[in-house]
Short mmCIF file of C-alpha atoms in Angstrom, two decimals:
data_model
loop_
_atom_site.label_atom_id
_atom_site.label_comp_id
_atom_site.label_asym_id
_atom_site.label_seq_id
_atom_site.Cartn_x
_atom_site.Cartn_y
_atom_site.Cartn_z
CA UNK A 15 -70.69 -7.61 25.73
CA UNK A 16 -67.10 -8.87 25.63
CA UNK A 17 -65.24 -9.49 28.86
CA UNK A 18 -62.72 -6.78 29.57
CA UNK A 19 -59.11 -7.19 30.54
CA UNK A 20 -58.24 -5.84 33.96
CA UNK A 21 -56.86 -2.31 33.76
CA UNK A 22 -53.38 -2.21 32.26
CA UNK A 23 -53.04 -5.95 31.77
CA UNK A 24 -54.27 -5.30 28.23
CA UNK A 25 -50.80 -3.85 27.59
CA UNK A 26 -49.22 -7.22 28.24
CA UNK A 27 -51.83 -9.17 26.30
CA UNK A 28 -50.94 -6.89 23.39
CA UNK A 29 -47.30 -7.95 23.72
CA UNK A 30 -48.30 -11.61 23.69
CA UNK A 31 -50.27 -11.09 20.49
CA UNK A 32 -47.48 -9.40 18.53
CA UNK A 33 -46.17 -12.56 16.88
CA UNK A 34 -49.66 -13.66 15.87
CA UNK A 35 -50.36 -10.64 13.62
CA UNK A 36 -49.17 -11.21 10.03
CA UNK A 37 -46.96 -8.49 8.58
CA UNK A 38 -49.24 -8.33 5.54
CA UNK A 39 -51.91 -6.80 7.75
CA UNK A 40 -50.02 -3.51 7.60
CA UNK A 41 -48.76 -3.61 4.04
CA UNK A 42 -51.76 -1.89 2.49
CA UNK A 43 -51.54 1.25 4.64
CA UNK A 44 -47.94 1.66 5.82
CA UNK A 45 -45.73 4.38 4.42
CA UNK A 46 -48.34 6.70 2.89
CA UNK A 47 -46.80 9.72 4.57
CA UNK A 48 -48.35 13.10 5.28
CA UNK A 49 -50.45 13.17 2.11
CA UNK A 50 -52.52 10.23 3.32
CA UNK A 51 -52.85 11.30 6.94
CA UNK A 52 -56.22 11.98 8.57
CA UNK A 53 -54.97 13.56 11.80
CA UNK A 54 -57.07 16.45 13.07
CA UNK A 55 -54.83 19.56 13.18
CA UNK A 56 -56.95 21.42 15.74
CA UNK A 57 -58.17 18.80 18.24
CA UNK A 58 -56.19 15.99 19.84
CA UNK A 59 -58.52 13.05 19.24
CA UNK A 60 -57.69 10.33 21.78
CA UNK A 61 -58.82 6.68 21.76
CA UNK A 62 -59.33 5.56 25.36
CA UNK A 63 -61.15 3.39 27.88
CA UNK A 64 -63.55 5.46 30.03
CA UNK A 65 -62.87 3.47 33.22
CA UNK A 66 -59.26 2.34 33.26
CA UNK A 67 -57.49 3.92 36.21
CA UNK A 68 -54.70 4.80 36.66
CA UNK A 69 -54.40 5.12 32.87
CA UNK A 70 -57.55 6.81 31.60
CA UNK A 71 -60.86 7.82 33.10
CA UNK A 72 -63.88 9.61 31.67
CA UNK A 73 -63.49 12.30 34.32
CA UNK A 74 -59.87 12.96 33.25
CA UNK A 75 -58.14 11.63 36.40
CA UNK A 76 -55.74 9.15 34.77
CA UNK A 77 -52.10 9.82 33.97
CA UNK A 78 -52.73 9.23 30.26
CA UNK A 79 -55.39 11.95 30.46
CA UNK A 80 -52.72 14.30 31.82
CA UNK A 81 -50.28 13.23 29.12
CA UNK A 82 -52.93 13.90 26.47
CA UNK A 83 -53.27 17.46 27.76
CA UNK A 84 -49.50 17.86 27.48
CA UNK A 85 -49.45 16.50 23.92
CA UNK A 86 -52.30 18.81 22.90
CA UNK A 87 -50.55 21.86 24.31
CA UNK A 88 -47.18 21.02 22.76
CA UNK A 89 -48.63 20.30 19.30
CA UNK A 90 -50.79 23.42 19.17
CA UNK A 91 -54.14 21.66 19.50
CA UNK A 92 -56.97 23.74 20.91
CA UNK A 93 -58.55 20.91 22.90
CA UNK A 94 -58.63 17.19 23.67
CA UNK A 95 -61.57 15.03 22.55
CA UNK A 96 -62.07 11.36 23.42
CA UNK A 97 -63.53 8.38 21.63
CA UNK A 98 -64.42 6.08 24.53
CA UNK A 99 -64.37 2.34 23.99
CA UNK A 100 -63.76 -0.57 26.40
CA UNK A 101 -60.18 -1.86 26.34
CA UNK A 102 -61.21 -5.22 24.90
CA UNK A 103 -61.14 -7.16 21.65
CA UNK A 104 -61.83 -4.74 18.81
CA UNK A 105 -60.51 -1.65 20.60
CA UNK A 106 -58.04 -0.63 17.88
CA UNK A 107 -60.35 -1.66 15.02
CA UNK A 108 -63.26 0.39 16.35
CA UNK A 109 -61.30 3.49 17.33
CA UNK A 110 -57.96 4.27 15.71
CA UNK A 111 -58.44 2.12 12.60
CA UNK A 112 -61.95 3.51 12.12
CA UNK A 113 -60.46 7.04 12.02
CA UNK A 114 -62.56 8.07 14.99
CA UNK A 115 -59.45 9.23 16.86
CA UNK A 116 -55.74 9.79 16.14
CA UNK A 117 -53.76 8.50 19.11
CA UNK A 118 -53.74 5.80 21.78
CA UNK A 119 -51.81 7.29 24.67
CA UNK A 120 -50.31 4.06 26.03
CA UNK A 121 -49.45 1.04 23.89
CA UNK A 122 -46.83 -1.68 24.27
CA UNK A 123 -43.90 -1.38 21.87
CA UNK A 124 -43.93 -3.75 18.93
CA UNK A 125 -47.60 -4.51 18.27
CA UNK A 126 -48.43 -4.44 14.56
CA UNK A 127 -52.04 -3.36 15.13
CA UNK A 128 -50.69 0.17 15.50
CA UNK A 129 -47.61 2.12 14.52
CA UNK A 130 -45.59 2.77 17.66
CA UNK A 131 -43.88 6.02 18.47
CA UNK A 132 -40.62 5.93 20.36
CA UNK A 133 -41.15 4.66 23.90
CA UNK A 134 -41.88 7.41 26.39
CA UNK A 135 -41.50 5.21 29.45
CA UNK A 136 -40.36 1.78 30.49
CA UNK A 137 -41.86 0.07 33.52
CA UNK A 138 -41.75 -3.29 35.22
CA UNK A 139 -43.62 -5.80 37.31
CA UNK A 140 -43.21 -5.37 41.05
CA UNK A 141 -43.72 -7.32 44.25
CA UNK A 142 -45.63 -5.70 47.12
CA UNK A 143 -45.62 -6.72 50.79
CA UNK A 144 -46.16 -5.29 54.26
CA UNK A 145 -43.31 -3.80 56.22
CA UNK A 146 -42.16 -6.11 58.99
CA UNK A 147 -43.60 -9.21 57.35
CA UNK A 148 -40.24 -10.95 57.16
CA UNK A 149 -39.72 -10.08 53.50
CA UNK A 150 -37.59 -6.96 53.90
CA UNK A 151 -34.63 -7.18 51.53
CA UNK A 152 -36.28 -9.60 49.11
CA UNK A 153 -35.60 -8.55 45.51
CA UNK A 154 -36.29 -11.67 43.45
CA UNK A 155 -38.89 -14.40 43.20
CA UNK A 156 -36.11 -16.94 43.82
CA UNK A 157 -35.37 -15.58 47.32
CA UNK A 158 -35.76 -18.37 49.93
CA UNK A 159 -37.69 -16.00 52.19
CA UNK A 160 -40.68 -16.41 49.86
CA UNK A 161 -40.86 -20.17 50.44
CA UNK A 162 -44.27 -21.13 51.80
CA UNK A 163 -45.66 -17.59 51.48
CA UNK A 164 -49.15 -17.05 50.13
CA UNK A 165 -48.55 -15.14 46.91
CA UNK A 166 -51.04 -13.27 44.79
CA UNK A 167 -50.54 -13.13 41.01
CA UNK A 168 -52.70 -12.49 37.97
CA UNK A 169 -52.94 -15.73 36.01
CA UNK A 170 -50.93 -15.79 32.80
CA UNK A 171 -48.77 -12.76 33.56
CA UNK A 172 -44.95 -13.00 33.49
CA UNK A 173 -44.38 -13.40 37.26
CA UNK A 174 -46.51 -16.56 37.29
CA UNK A 175 -43.95 -18.42 35.13
CA UNK A 176 -41.10 -17.56 37.51
CA UNK A 177 -43.25 -18.41 40.52
CA UNK A 178 -43.96 -21.82 39.01
CA UNK A 179 -40.25 -22.50 38.53
CA UNK A 180 -39.65 -22.19 42.28
CA UNK A 181 -42.86 -24.04 43.23
CA UNK A 182 -44.57 -20.96 44.64
CA UNK A 183 -47.70 -21.47 42.56
CA UNK A 184 -48.63 -24.25 44.99
CA UNK A 185 -49.36 -21.60 47.63
CA UNK A 186 -50.53 -18.94 45.18
CA UNK A 187 -53.89 -17.26 44.87
CA UNK A 188 -54.43 -16.73 41.15
CA UNK A 189 -56.51 -13.73 40.10
CA UNK A 190 -58.28 -13.70 36.70
CA UNK A 191 -56.73 -11.88 33.77
CA UNK A 192 -60.11 -11.25 32.17
CA UNK A 193 -62.58 -9.24 34.23
CA UNK A 194 -65.42 -6.87 33.44
CA UNK A 195 -64.39 -3.69 35.22
CA UNK A 196 -67.76 -2.14 34.53
CA UNK A 197 -69.20 -4.31 37.31
CA UNK A 198 -66.20 -5.12 39.51
CA UNK A 199 -62.93 -3.50 40.64
CA UNK A 200 -59.64 -4.19 38.91
CA UNK A 201 -57.66 -7.20 40.05
CA UNK A 202 -54.87 -4.90 41.22
CA UNK A 203 -57.23 -3.26 43.69
CA UNK A 204 -58.67 -6.62 44.81
CA UNK A 205 -55.22 -8.13 45.28
CA UNK A 206 -53.91 -5.25 47.36
CA UNK A 207 -57.01 -5.30 49.56
CA UNK A 208 -56.31 -9.01 50.10
CA UNK A 209 -52.76 -8.11 51.08
CA UNK A 210 -54.04 -5.46 53.47
CA UNK A 211 -56.43 -7.99 55.03
CA UNK A 212 -53.75 -10.73 55.33
CA UNK A 213 -55.42 -13.04 52.82
CA UNK A 214 -52.07 -13.14 50.98
CA UNK A 215 -48.49 -12.33 52.05
CA UNK A 216 -47.11 -10.81 48.86
CA UNK A 217 -48.59 -9.49 45.61
CA UNK A 218 -47.08 -9.49 42.12
CA UNK A 219 -48.47 -6.76 39.86
CA UNK A 220 -47.75 -4.61 36.81
CA UNK A 221 -45.91 -1.60 38.27
CA UNK A 222 -48.07 1.32 37.08
CA UNK A 223 -51.15 -0.34 38.58
CA UNK A 224 -49.40 -1.30 41.80
CA UNK A 225 -48.03 2.18 42.41
CA UNK A 226 -51.42 3.83 42.05
CA UNK A 227 -53.38 1.38 44.20
CA UNK A 228 -50.70 1.15 46.89
CA UNK A 229 -51.09 4.89 47.42
CA UNK A 230 -54.87 4.45 47.59
CA UNK A 231 -54.92 1.42 49.93
CA UNK A 232 -51.77 1.53 52.08
CA UNK A 233 -48.84 3.86 51.26
CA UNK A 234 -46.72 1.95 53.79
CA UNK A 235 -46.65 -1.17 51.62
CA UNK A 236 -43.15 -2.01 50.35
CA UNK A 237 -42.97 -1.94 46.53
CA UNK A 238 -39.98 -3.74 44.97
CA UNK A 239 -39.44 -3.50 41.18
CA UNK A 240 -38.48 -6.88 39.74
CA UNK A 241 -35.25 -5.69 38.14
CA UNK A 242 -33.09 -8.73 38.91
CA UNK A 243 -35.34 -11.50 37.62
CA UNK A 244 -34.10 -14.18 35.24
CA UNK A 245 -36.41 -16.02 32.87
CA UNK A 246 -39.63 -14.21 31.92
CA UNK A 247 -39.32 -10.61 30.82
CA UNK A 248 -40.60 -8.27 33.53
CA UNK A 249 -40.09 -4.80 32.02
CA UNK A 250 -41.75 -3.33 28.93
CA UNK A 251 -41.47 -0.15 26.86
CA UNK A 252 -44.67 1.83 26.42
CA UNK A 253 -45.29 4.04 23.40
CA UNK A 254 -48.08 6.08 21.86
CA UNK A 255 -49.98 4.26 19.11
CA UNK A 256 -50.93 5.85 15.78
CA UNK A 257 -52.12 4.59 12.38
CA UNK A 258 -49.46 3.03 10.12
CA UNK A 259 -50.20 5.69 7.49
CA UNK A 260 -49.53 8.61 9.84
CA UNK A 261 -45.77 8.93 9.37
CA UNK A 262 -45.56 12.70 9.89
CA UNK A 263 -47.74 12.47 13.01
CA UNK A 264 -45.40 9.82 14.40
CA UNK A 265 -42.38 12.05 13.74
CA UNK A 266 -44.12 14.96 15.47
CA UNK A 267 -44.82 12.81 18.53
CA UNK A 268 -41.28 11.43 18.60
CA UNK A 269 -39.94 14.98 18.67
CA UNK A 270 -42.39 15.89 21.43
CA UNK A 271 -41.32 12.88 23.52
CA UNK A 272 -37.63 13.70 23.09
CA UNK A 273 -38.03 17.36 23.97
CA UNK A 274 -40.43 16.84 26.91
CA UNK A 275 -39.19 13.64 28.54
CA UNK A 276 -38.58 15.29 31.90
CA UNK A 277 -42.16 16.66 31.99
CA UNK A 278 -43.53 13.26 30.96
CA UNK A 279 -41.54 11.59 33.74
CA UNK A 280 -42.82 14.14 36.24
CA UNK A 281 -46.44 13.24 35.42
CA UNK A 282 -45.75 9.51 35.60
CA UNK A 283 -43.92 9.78 38.92
CA UNK A 284 -46.85 11.72 40.39
CA UNK A 285 -48.85 8.52 39.86
CA UNK A 286 -46.10 6.36 41.40
CA UNK A 287 -45.31 4.66 38.08
CA UNK A 288 -42.03 2.73 38.48
CA UNK A 289 -39.78 4.08 35.74
CA UNK A 290 -36.81 2.08 34.45
CA UNK A 291 -33.99 3.50 32.32
CA UNK A 292 -32.31 1.59 29.49
CA UNK A 293 -29.58 0.35 31.83
CA UNK A 294 -32.23 -1.30 34.00
CA UNK A 295 -32.01 1.21 36.84
CA UNK A 296 -34.99 2.79 38.54
CA UNK A 297 -35.58 6.48 37.77
CA UNK A 298 -36.33 8.47 40.90
CA UNK A 299 -38.17 11.79 41.11
#
């Protein structure tokens, strides 16, 4: 079985792969319009990972599960049905592209493997540390207060490049990007337990994952969105993914997003997802 990417980090590996997908890969199917669409009109058929909290879960506990229920209700679907597949190599090919389902609830903007809807949220990497640890007021990786601190970061993710520039990787604990979450917890959970147990001083994580696991492990952790970083991009727009041929379905979803943004934000904020507006400011509940 293929190794799986730690929950949510798949989103960023998708971004990294965008430039590697030739445009010709879409040319045969793009632009067919409603006549060529295979979207089920009665059931919202969702492509999802069965064990990918806080995004999706087979028991329906993830925030993308809740968003799927909202989409079904607003588009007149009678129910939600899932095609479960590990979030690994071949996910899109074996689900959406195989016509086994009609929507991926969370997908990074710009990947040519799918057609993206308009973004329905924008989030960012964050740093997490304990109150009273001498890091209060730190907002950037370049802050001198971080010098000599034991940092935790997932290898290959955007914060690691900025950490390297200020020589913080010398005291870093690097966590693997590729893990099999069927047999081990996500790296976000492992990293925050290490923070709780003083194995590291500060953790750098993708915001939606950090917010969820902070609430689970220690709600008193300080979570700082990396909104003032220079260098590597820290914030990303997240869309819904559909087939390139499903133009009318995309338009329907874009209308839904526009008309229900406040309800979408409410669901995301319930899961402590850091939300960033287009001006780079944090959206509060």
